[in-house]
PDB file of C-alpha atoms in Angstrom:
ATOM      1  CA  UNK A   1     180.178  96.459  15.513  1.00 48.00           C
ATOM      2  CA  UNK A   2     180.451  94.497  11.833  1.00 53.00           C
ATOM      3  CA  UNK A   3     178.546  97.744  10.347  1.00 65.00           C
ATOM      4  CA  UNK A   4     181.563  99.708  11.625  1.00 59.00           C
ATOM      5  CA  UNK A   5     184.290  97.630  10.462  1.00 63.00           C
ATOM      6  CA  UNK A   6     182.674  97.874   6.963  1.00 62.00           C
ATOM      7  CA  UNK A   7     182.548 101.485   6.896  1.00 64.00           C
ATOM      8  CA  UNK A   8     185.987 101.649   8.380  1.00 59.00           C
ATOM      9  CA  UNK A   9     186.942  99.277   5.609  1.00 61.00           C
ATOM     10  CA  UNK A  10     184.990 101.197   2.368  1.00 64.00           C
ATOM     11  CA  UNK A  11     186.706 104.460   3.841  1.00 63.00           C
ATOM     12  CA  UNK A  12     189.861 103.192   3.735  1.00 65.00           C
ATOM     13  CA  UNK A  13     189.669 101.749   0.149  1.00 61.00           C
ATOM     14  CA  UNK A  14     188.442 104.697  -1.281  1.00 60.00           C
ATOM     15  CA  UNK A  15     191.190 106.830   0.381  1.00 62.00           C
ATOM     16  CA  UNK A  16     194.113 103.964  -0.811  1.00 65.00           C
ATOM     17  CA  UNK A  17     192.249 103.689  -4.476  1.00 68.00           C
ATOM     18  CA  UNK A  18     191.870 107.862  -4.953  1.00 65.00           C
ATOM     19  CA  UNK A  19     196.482 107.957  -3.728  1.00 70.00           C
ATOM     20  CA  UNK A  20     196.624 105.743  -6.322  1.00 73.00           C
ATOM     21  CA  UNK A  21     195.277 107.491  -8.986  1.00 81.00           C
ATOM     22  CA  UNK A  22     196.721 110.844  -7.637  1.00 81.00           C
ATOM     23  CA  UNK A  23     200.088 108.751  -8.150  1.00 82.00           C
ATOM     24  CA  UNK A  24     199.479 107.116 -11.573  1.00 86.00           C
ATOM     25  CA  UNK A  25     198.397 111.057 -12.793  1.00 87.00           C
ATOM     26  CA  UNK A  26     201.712 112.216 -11.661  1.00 89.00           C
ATOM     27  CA  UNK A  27     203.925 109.607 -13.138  1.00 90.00           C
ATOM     28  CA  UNK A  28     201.721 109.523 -16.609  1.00 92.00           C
ATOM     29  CA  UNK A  29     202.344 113.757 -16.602  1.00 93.00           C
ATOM     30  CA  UNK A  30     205.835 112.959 -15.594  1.00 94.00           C
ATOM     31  CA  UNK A  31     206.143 110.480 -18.258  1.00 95.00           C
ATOM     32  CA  UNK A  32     204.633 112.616 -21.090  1.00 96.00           C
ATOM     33  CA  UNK A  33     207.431 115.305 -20.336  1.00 96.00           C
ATOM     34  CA  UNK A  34     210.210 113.306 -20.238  1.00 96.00           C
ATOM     35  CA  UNK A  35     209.146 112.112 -23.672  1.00 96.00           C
ATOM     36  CA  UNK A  36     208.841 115.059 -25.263  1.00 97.00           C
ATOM     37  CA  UNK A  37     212.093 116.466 -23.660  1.00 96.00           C
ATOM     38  CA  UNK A  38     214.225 113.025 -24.943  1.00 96.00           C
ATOM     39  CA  UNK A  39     212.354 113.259 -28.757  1.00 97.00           C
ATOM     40  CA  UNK A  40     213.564 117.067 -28.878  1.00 97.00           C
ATOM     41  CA  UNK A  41     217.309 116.446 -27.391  1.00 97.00           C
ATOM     42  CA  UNK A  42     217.596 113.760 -30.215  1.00 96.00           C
ATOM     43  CA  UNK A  43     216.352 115.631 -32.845  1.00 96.00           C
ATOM     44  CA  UNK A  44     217.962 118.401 -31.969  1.00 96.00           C
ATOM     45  CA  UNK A  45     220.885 116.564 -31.803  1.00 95.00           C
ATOM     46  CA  UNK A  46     220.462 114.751 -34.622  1.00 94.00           C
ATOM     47  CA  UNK A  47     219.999 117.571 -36.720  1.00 95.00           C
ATOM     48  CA  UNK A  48     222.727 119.424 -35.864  1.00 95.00           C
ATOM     49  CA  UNK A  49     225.290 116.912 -36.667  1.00 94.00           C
ATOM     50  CA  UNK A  50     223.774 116.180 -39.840  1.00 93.00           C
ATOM     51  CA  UNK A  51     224.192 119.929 -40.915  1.00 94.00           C
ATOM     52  CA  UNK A  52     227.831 119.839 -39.570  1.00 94.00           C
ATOM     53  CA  UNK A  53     228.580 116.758 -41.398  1.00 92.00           C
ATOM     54  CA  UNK A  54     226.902 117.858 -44.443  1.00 92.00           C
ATOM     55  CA  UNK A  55     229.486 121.252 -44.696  1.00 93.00           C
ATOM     56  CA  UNK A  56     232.321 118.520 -43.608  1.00 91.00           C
ATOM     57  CA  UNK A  57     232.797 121.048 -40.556  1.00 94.00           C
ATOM     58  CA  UNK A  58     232.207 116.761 -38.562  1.00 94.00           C
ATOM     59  CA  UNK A  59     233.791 113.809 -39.786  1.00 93.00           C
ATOM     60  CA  UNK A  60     231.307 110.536 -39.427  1.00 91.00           C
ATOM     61  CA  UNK A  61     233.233 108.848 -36.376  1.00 93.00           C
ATOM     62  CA  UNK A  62     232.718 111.906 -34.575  1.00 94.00           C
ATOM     63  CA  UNK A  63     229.025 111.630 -35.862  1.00 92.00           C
ATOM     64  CA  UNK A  64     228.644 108.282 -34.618  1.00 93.00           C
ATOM     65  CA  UNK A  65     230.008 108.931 -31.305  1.00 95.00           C
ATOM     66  CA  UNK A  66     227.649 111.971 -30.849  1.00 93.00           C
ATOM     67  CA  UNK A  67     224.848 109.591 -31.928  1.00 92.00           C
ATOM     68  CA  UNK A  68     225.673 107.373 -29.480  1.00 95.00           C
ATOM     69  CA  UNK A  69     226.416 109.377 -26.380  1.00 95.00           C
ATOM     70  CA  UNK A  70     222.774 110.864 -27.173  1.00 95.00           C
ATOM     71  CA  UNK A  71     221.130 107.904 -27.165  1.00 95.00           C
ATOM     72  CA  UNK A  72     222.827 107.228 -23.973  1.00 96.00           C
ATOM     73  CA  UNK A  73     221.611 110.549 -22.350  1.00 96.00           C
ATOM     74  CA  UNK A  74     217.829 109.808 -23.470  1.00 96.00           C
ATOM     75  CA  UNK A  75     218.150 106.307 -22.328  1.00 96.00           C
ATOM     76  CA  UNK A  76     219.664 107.791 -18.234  1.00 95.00           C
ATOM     77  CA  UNK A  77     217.058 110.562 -18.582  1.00 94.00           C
ATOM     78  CA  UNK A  78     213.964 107.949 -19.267  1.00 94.00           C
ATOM     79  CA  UNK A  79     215.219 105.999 -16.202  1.00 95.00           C
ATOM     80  CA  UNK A  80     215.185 108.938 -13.961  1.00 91.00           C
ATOM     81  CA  UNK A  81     211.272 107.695 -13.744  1.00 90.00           C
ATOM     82  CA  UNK A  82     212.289 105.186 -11.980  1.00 90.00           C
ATOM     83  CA  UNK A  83     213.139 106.814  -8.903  1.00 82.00           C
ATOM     84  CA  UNK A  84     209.700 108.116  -8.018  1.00 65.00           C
TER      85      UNK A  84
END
């Protein structure tokens, strides 16, 4: 019976170790995206409101608060990981 309960027990590790890594895969692909999608909403962003304050189309408070409510938006995205 003890050779058994060792199998049982190897078979059962190796099942919990390989959800796991099918797990940490996800959430490192998941992680790579939301990356990428919060550097190109703030450059994006950034960019934009440097070109219309630069033509004085944007005054800087309104600049500031746009810089702001971005880095706001990157920060709620990036904790949307947190959920899975």
């Amino acid at each position: 019976m003890l050779p058994v309960s060792r199998r049982l027990i190897r078979k059962t590790g190796v099942v919990c170790c390989l959800d796991l890594e099918v797990f940490q895969v996800t959430l490192s692909r998941q992680t790579v995206s939301v990356v990428q999608q919060n550097i190109i909403f703030s450059l994006v962003t950034k960019g934009l409101f440097l070109l219309l304050g630069s033509f004085g189309v944007v005054g800087l408070a309104v600049a500031v608060l746009a810089d702001m409510g971005s880095s706001l938006l990157v920060t709620l995205n990036g904790m949307r990981l947190f959920k899975v």
